[in-house]
Short mmCIF file of C-alpha atoms in Angstrom, two decimals:
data_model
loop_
_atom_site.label_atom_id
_atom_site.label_comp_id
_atom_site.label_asym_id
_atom_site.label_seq_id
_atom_site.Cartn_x
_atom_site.Cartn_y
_atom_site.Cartn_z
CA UNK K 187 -44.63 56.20 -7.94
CA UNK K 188 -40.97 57.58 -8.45
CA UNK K 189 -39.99 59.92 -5.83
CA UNK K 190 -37.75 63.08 -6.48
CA UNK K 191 -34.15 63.35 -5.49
CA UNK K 192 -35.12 66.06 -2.81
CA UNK K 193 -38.07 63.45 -1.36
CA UNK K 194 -35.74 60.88 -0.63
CA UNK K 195 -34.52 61.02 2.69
CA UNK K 196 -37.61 61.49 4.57
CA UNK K 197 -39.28 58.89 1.97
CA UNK K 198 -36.07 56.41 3.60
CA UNK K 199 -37.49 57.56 7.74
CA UNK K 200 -40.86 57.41 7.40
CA UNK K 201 -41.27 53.71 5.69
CA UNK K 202 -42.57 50.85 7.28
CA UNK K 203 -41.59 47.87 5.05
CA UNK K 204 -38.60 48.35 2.40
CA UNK K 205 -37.59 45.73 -0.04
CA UNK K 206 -34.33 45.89 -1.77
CA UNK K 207 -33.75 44.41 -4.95
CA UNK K 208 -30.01 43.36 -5.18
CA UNK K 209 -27.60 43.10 -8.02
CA UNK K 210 -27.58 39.43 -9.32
CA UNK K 211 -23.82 38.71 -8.68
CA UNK K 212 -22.01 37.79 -5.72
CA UNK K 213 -19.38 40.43 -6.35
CA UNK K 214 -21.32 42.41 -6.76
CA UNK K 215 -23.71 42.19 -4.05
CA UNK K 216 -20.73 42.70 -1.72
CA UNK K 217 -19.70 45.60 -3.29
CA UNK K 218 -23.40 47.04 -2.12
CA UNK K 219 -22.81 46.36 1.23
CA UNK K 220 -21.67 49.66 2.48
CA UNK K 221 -25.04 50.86 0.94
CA UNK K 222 -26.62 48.24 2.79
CA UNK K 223 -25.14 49.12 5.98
CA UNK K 224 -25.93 53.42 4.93
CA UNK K 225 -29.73 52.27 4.45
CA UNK K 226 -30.21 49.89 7.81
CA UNK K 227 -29.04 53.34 9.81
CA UNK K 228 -31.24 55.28 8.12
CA UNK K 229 -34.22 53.52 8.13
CA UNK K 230 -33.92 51.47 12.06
CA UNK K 231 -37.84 51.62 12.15
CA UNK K 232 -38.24 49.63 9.19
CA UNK K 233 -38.51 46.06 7.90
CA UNK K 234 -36.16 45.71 5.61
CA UNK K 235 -36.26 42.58 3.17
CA UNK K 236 -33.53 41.95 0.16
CA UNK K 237 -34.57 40.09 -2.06
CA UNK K 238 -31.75 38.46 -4.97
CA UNK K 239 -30.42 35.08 -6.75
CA UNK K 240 -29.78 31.82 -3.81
CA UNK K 241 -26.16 31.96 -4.68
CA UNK K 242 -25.62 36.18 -3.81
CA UNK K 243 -28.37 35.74 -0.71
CA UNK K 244 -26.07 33.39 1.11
CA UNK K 245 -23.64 35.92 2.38
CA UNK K 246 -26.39 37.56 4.40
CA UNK K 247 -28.00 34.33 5.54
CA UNK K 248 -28.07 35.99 9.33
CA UNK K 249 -26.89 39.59 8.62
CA UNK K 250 -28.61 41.84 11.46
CA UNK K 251 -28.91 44.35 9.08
CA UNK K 252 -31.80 42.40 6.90
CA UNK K 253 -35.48 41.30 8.62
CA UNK K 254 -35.92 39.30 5.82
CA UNK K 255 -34.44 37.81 2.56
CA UNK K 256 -36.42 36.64 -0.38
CA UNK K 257 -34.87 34.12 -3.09
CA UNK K 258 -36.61 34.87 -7.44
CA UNK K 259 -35.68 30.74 -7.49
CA UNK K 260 -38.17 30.12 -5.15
CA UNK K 261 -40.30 31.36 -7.87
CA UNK K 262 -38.88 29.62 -10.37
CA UNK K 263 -36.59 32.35 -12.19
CA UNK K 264 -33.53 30.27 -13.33
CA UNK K 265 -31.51 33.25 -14.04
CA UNK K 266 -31.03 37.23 -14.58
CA UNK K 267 -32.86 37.68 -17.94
CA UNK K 268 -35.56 34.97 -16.55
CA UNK K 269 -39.14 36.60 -17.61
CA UNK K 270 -40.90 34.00 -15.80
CA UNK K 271 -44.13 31.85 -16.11
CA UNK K 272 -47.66 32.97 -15.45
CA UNK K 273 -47.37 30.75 -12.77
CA UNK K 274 -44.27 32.43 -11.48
CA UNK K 275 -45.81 35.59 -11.73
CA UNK K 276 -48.90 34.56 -10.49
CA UNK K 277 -46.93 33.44 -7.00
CA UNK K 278 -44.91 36.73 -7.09
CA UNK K 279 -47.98 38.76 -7.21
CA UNK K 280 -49.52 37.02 -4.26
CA UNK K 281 -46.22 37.37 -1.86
CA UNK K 282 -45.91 41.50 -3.15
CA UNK K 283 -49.48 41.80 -2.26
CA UNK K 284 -48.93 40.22 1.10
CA UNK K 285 -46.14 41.93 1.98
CA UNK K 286 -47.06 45.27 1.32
CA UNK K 287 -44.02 47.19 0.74
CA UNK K 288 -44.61 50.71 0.96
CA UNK K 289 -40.94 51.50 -0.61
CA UNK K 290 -38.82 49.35 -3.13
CA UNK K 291 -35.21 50.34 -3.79
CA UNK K 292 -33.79 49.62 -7.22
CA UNK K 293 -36.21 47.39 -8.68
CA UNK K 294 -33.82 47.86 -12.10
CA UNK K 295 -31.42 45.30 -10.99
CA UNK K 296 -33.92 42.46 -10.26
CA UNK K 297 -34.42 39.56 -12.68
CA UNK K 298 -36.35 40.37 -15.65
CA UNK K 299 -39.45 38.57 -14.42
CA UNK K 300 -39.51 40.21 -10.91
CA UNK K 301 -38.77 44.03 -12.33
CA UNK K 302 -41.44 43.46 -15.20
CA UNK K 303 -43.72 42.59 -11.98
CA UNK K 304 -43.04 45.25 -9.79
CA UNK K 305 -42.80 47.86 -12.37
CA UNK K 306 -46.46 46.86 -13.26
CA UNK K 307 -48.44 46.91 -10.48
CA UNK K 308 -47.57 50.99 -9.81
CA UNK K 309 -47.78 50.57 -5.77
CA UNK K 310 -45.43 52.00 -3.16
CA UNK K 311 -42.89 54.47 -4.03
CA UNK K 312 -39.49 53.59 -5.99
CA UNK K 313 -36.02 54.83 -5.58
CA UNK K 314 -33.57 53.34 -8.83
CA UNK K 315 -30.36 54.09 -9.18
CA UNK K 316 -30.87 53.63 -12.78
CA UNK K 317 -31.80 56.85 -13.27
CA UNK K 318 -28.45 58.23 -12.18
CA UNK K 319 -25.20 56.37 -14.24
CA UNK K 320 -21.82 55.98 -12.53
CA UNK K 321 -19.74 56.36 -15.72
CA UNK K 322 -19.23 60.46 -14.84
CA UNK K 323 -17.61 59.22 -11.40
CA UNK K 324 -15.65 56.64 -13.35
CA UNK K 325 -14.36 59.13 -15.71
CA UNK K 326 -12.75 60.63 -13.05
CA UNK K 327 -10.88 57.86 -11.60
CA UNK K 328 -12.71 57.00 -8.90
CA UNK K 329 -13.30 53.09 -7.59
CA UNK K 330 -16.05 51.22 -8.65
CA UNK K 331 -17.56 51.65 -5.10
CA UNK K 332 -17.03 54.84 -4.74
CA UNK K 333 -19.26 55.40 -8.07
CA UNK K 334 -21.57 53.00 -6.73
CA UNK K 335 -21.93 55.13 -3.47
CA UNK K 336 -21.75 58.55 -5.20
CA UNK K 337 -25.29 57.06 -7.71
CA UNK K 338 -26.87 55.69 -3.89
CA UNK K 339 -26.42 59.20 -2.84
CA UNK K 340 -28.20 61.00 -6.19
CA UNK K 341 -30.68 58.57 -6.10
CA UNK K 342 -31.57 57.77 -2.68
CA UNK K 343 -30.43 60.50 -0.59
CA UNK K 344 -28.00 58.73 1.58
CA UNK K 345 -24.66 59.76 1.75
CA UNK K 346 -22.68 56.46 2.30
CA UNK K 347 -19.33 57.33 4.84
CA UNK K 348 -16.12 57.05 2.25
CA UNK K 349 -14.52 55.13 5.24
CA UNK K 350 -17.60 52.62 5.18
CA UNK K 351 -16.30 49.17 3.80
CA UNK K 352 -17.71 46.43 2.54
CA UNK K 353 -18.04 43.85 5.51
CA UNK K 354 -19.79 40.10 5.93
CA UNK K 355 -21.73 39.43 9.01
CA UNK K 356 -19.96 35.89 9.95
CA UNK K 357 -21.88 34.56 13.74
CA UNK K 358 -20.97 31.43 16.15
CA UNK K 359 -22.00 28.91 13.85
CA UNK K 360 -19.37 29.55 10.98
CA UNK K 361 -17.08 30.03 13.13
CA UNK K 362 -17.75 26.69 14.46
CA UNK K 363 -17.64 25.12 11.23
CA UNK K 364 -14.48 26.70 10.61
CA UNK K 365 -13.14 25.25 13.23
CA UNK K 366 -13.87 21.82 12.66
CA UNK K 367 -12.57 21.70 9.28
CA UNK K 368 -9.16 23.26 10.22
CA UNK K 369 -8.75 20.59 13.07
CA UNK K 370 -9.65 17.53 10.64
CA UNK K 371 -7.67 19.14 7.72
CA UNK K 372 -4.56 19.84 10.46
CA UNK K 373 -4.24 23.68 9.02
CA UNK K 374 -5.04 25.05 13.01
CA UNK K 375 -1.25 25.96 12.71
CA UNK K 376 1.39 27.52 10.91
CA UNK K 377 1.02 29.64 7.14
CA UNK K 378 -2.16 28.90 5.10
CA UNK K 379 -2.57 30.72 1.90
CA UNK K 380 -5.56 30.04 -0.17
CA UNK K 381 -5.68 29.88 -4.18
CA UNK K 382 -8.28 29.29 -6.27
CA UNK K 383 -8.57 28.47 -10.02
CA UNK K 384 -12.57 29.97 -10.06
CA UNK K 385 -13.59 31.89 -13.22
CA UNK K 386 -16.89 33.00 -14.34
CA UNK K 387 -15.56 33.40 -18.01
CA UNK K 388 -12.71 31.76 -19.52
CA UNK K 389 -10.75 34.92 -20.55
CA UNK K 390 -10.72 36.10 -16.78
CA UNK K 391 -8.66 32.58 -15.78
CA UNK K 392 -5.13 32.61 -15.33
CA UNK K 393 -3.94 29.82 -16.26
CA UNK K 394 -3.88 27.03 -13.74
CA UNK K 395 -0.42 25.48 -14.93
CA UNK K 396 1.19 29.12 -13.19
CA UNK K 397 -1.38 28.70 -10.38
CA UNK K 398 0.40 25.51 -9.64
CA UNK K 399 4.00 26.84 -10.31
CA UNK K 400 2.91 29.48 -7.69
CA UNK K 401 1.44 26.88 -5.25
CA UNK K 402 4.61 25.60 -4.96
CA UNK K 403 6.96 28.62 -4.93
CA UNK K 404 4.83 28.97 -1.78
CA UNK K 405 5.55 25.54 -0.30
CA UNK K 406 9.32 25.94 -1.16
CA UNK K 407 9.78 29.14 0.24
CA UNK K 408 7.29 29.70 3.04
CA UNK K 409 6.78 26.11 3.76
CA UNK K 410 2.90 27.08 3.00
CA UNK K 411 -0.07 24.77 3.46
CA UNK K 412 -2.22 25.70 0.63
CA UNK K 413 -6.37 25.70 0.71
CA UNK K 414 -7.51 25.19 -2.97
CA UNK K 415 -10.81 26.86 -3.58
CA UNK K 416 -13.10 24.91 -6.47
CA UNK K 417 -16.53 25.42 -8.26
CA UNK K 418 -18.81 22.45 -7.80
CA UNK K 419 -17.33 21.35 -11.00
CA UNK K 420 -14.37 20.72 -9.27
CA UNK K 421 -11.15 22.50 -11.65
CA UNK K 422 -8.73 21.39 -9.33
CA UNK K 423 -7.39 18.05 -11.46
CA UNK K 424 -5.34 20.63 -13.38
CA UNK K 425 -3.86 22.51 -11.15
CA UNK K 426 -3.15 19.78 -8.64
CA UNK K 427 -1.31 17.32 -11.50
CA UNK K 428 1.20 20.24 -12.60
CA UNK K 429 2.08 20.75 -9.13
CA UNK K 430 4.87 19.16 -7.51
CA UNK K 431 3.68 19.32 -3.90
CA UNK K 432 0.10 18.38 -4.11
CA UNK K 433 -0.03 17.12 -0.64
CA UNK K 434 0.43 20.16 0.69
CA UNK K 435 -2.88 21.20 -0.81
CA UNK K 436 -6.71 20.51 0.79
CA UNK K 437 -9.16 21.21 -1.86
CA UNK K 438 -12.35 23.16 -0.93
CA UNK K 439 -15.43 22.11 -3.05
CA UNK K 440 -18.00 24.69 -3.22
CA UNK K 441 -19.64 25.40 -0.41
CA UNK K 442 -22.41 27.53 1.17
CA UNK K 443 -20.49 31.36 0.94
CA UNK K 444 -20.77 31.63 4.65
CA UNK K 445 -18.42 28.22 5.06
CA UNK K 446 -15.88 29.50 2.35
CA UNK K 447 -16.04 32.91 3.80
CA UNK K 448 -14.96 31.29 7.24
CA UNK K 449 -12.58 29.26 5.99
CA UNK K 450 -11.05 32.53 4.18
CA UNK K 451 -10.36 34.43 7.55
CA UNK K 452 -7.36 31.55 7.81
CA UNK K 453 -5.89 32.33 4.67
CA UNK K 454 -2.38 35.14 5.48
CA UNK K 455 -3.46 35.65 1.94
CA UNK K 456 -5.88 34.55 -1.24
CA UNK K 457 -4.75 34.60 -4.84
CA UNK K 458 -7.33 34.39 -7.55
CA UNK K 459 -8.83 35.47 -10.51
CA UNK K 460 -11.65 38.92 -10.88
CA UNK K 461 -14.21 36.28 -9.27
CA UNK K 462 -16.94 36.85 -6.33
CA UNK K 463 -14.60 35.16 -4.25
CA UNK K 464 -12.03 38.22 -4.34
CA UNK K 465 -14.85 40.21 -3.25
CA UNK K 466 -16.07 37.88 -0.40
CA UNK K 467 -12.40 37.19 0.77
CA UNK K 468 -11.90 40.92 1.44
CA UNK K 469 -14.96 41.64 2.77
CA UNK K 470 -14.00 39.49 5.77
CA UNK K 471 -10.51 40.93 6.08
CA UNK K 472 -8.41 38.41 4.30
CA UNK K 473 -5.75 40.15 1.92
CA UNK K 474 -6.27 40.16 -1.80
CA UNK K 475 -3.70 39.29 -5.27
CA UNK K 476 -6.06 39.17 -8.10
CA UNK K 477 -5.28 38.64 -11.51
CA UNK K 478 -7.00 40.56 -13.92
CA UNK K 479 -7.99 40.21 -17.64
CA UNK K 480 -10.26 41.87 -19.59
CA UNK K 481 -11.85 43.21 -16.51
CA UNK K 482 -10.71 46.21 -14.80
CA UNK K 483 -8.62 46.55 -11.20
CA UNK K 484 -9.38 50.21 -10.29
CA UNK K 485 -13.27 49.33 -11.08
CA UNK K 486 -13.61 46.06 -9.32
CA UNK K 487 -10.09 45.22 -7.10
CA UNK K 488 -11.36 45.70 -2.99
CA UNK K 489 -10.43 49.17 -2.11
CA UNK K 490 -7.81 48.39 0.61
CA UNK K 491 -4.73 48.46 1.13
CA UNK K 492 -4.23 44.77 1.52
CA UNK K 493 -5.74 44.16 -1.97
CA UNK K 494 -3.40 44.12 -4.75
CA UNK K 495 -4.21 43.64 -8.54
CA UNK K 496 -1.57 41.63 -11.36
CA UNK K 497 -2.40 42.31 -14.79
CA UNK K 498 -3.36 46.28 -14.69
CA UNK K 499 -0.67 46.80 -17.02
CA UNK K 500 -1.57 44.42 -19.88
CA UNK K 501 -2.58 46.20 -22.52
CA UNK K 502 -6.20 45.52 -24.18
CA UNK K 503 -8.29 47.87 -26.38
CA UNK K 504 -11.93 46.12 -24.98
CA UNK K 505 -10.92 46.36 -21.36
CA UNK K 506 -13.96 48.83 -20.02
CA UNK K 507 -11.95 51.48 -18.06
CA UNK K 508 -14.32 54.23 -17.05
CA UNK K 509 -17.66 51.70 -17.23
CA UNK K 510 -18.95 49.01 -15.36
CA UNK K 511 -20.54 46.06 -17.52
CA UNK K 512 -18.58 43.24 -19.20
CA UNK K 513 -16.36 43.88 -22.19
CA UNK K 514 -16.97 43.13 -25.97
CA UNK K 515 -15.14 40.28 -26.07
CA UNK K 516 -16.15 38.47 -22.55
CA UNK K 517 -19.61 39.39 -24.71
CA UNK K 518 -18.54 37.19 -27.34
CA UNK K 519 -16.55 34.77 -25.42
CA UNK K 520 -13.56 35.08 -26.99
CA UNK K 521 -10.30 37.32 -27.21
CA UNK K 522 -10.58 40.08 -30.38
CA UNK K 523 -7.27 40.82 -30.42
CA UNK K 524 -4.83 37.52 -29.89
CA UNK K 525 -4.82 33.91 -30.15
CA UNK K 526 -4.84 33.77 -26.46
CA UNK K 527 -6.91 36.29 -23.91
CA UNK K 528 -4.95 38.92 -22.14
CA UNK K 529 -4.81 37.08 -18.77
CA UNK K 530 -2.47 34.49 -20.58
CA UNK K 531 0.11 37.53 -20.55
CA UNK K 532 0.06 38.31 -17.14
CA UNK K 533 3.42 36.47 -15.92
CA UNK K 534 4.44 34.26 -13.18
CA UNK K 535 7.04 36.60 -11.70
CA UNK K 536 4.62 39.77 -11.86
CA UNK K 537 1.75 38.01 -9.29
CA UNK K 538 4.70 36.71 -7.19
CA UNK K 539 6.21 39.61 -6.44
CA UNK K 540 2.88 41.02 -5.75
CA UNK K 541 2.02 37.99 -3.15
CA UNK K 542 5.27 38.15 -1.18
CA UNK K 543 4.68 41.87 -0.87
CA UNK K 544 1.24 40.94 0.62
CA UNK K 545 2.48 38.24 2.55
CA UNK K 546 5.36 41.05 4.34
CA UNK K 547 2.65 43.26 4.71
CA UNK K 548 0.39 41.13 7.00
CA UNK K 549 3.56 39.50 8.85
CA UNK K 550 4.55 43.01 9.65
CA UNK K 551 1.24 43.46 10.52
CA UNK K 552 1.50 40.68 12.74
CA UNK K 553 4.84 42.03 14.76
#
């Protein structure tokens, strides 16, 4: 059943098992953290269980706020809009019924085949922030978290602190790891900025030639080492041959999120494109320059001070300003307006000034 706004609070202390269904995204997963952190104190007497996509669920691999995480590719759901198999079904039927959650929170934003489920079999009460939309609180200019919090308050009753950040759990053995790779890779020492080419879409990557140019600027001036974060694909052949100081650079394949979230507390600073990564680097305290496209800074860029955005300014008629939800032309994979996407016009000289004023920031910080 669907509870009513009033219910929800003592709906939140009196259940025994919760699950939470989480958005797909690692962005934005981390961007539902503070919620996360709002619910665990609300609900201490419960078992809580979150259950999202492998890639998202590996920033919580160990979180003390979770009892439990459950992965839809363990059923066999490849992706968001997955319906799933009867044989899928039939095995996510069997580990609802054993679980026996007696409240599920925002069963909207789990893969089609899981929701469909869930939605069916009518047991245990529901709280969805579906039913309330953050575009009002985006109207108004506020962040995209703060819209986020202000629907987790209509919807379940919990009023999430406005001081309450987004922050990753990182324990003994990460730090470990960190460690290790820093000694072999002889970055224990001295200014390490990371970089990272990473873009879900094409019109949300700057182009790696200026990466590069920047890379550099930062070995000439700062005498930077440089940590070069990569998809499993590996994009870093690009940015590498344009650069003139490639072996200043270790490249960082893709790793499990916990690893590249250690290795991100080194970096005085990470430049990169609107990517999961921005998210996960400031969630663990690292400053933030992201370059932004067709995507929007005051919706997705970290809240903090240390987080600065390139790009706000370039103009673009499909940029989503007061709504979350990807843009018509990241819809149809391809810039409406120009030859080139709107990231191509962000300059070289507008994201360096905004990284040396991040990198004075954290030295002053420092002193």
């Amino acid at each position: 059943m669907k509870a009513a706004p009033g219910e929800s609070v003592m709906i939140l202390s009196e259940a025994r098992r919760i699950l939470l269904c989480l958005r797909y995204g690692i962005g934005d997963v981390v961007m539902e953290l503070p919620a996360l952190e709002t619910l665990r104190r609300a609900a201490p007497q419960a078992h809580l269980t979150a259950l999202g996509s492998r890639h998202a669920l590996q920033i919580l691999e160990g979180d003390p706020r979770l009892d439990a995480l459950a992965c839809v590719q363990d059923w066999g759901l490849t992706h968001w809009g997955d319906p799933g198999t009867g044989e899928s079904v039939e095995r996510l039927e069997a580990w609802l019924q054993e679980q026996e959650f007696d409240l599920i929170l925002d069963v909207s934003h789990a893969v089609i085949g899981v929701r469909d489920t869930l939605w069916a079999r009518e047991r245990g009460t529901v709280l969805d922030t579906v039913m309330n939309s953050p575009d009002p609180m985006l109207k108004k200019g506020k962040s995209g978290i703060e819209a986020l919090n202000a629907i987790i308050y209509n919807s379940w009753g919990l009023e999430v602190p406005a001081d309450l950040l987004p922050r990753i759990w990182l324990g003994a053995e990460e730090s470990r790891f960190r460690e290790t790779f820093l000694h072999r890779s002889g970055l224990e020492e001295g200014l390490v900025v990371g970089l990272s080419p990473v873009a879900s879409s094409a019109l949300k990557r700057w182009p790696e030639t200026r990466l590069a140019a920047l890379a550099d600027r930062l070995v000439e001036e700062f005498e930077a080492r440089l940590l070069l974060f990569c998809s499993p694909h590996d994009d870093s052949r690009e940015v590498l041959g344009a650069m003139r100081h490639a072996g200043r650079v270790t490249v960082v394949l893709a790793r499990h999120l916990r690893q590249t979230a250690a290795l991100l507390t080194r970096c005085a600073t990470f430049i990169c494109n609107d990517t999961g990564l921005m998210h996960v680097a400031a969630a663990v305290g690292t400053p933030v320059v992201a370059v932004f496209g067709p995507t929007s800074p005051r919706l997705y860029l970290p809240p903090l001070p240390s987080c600065r955005a390139a790009g706000a300014e370039t103009p673009c008629p499909h940029r989503k300003n007061n709504a979350f939800g990807p843009a018509l032309c990241m819809v149809e994979n391809r810039c409406l307006v120009d030859e080139k996407a709107c990231i191509h016009h962000v300059e070289l000289r507008e994201v360096w000034i905004k990284v040396r004023q991040t990198l004075a920031a954290a030295a002053a910080a420092i002193r």
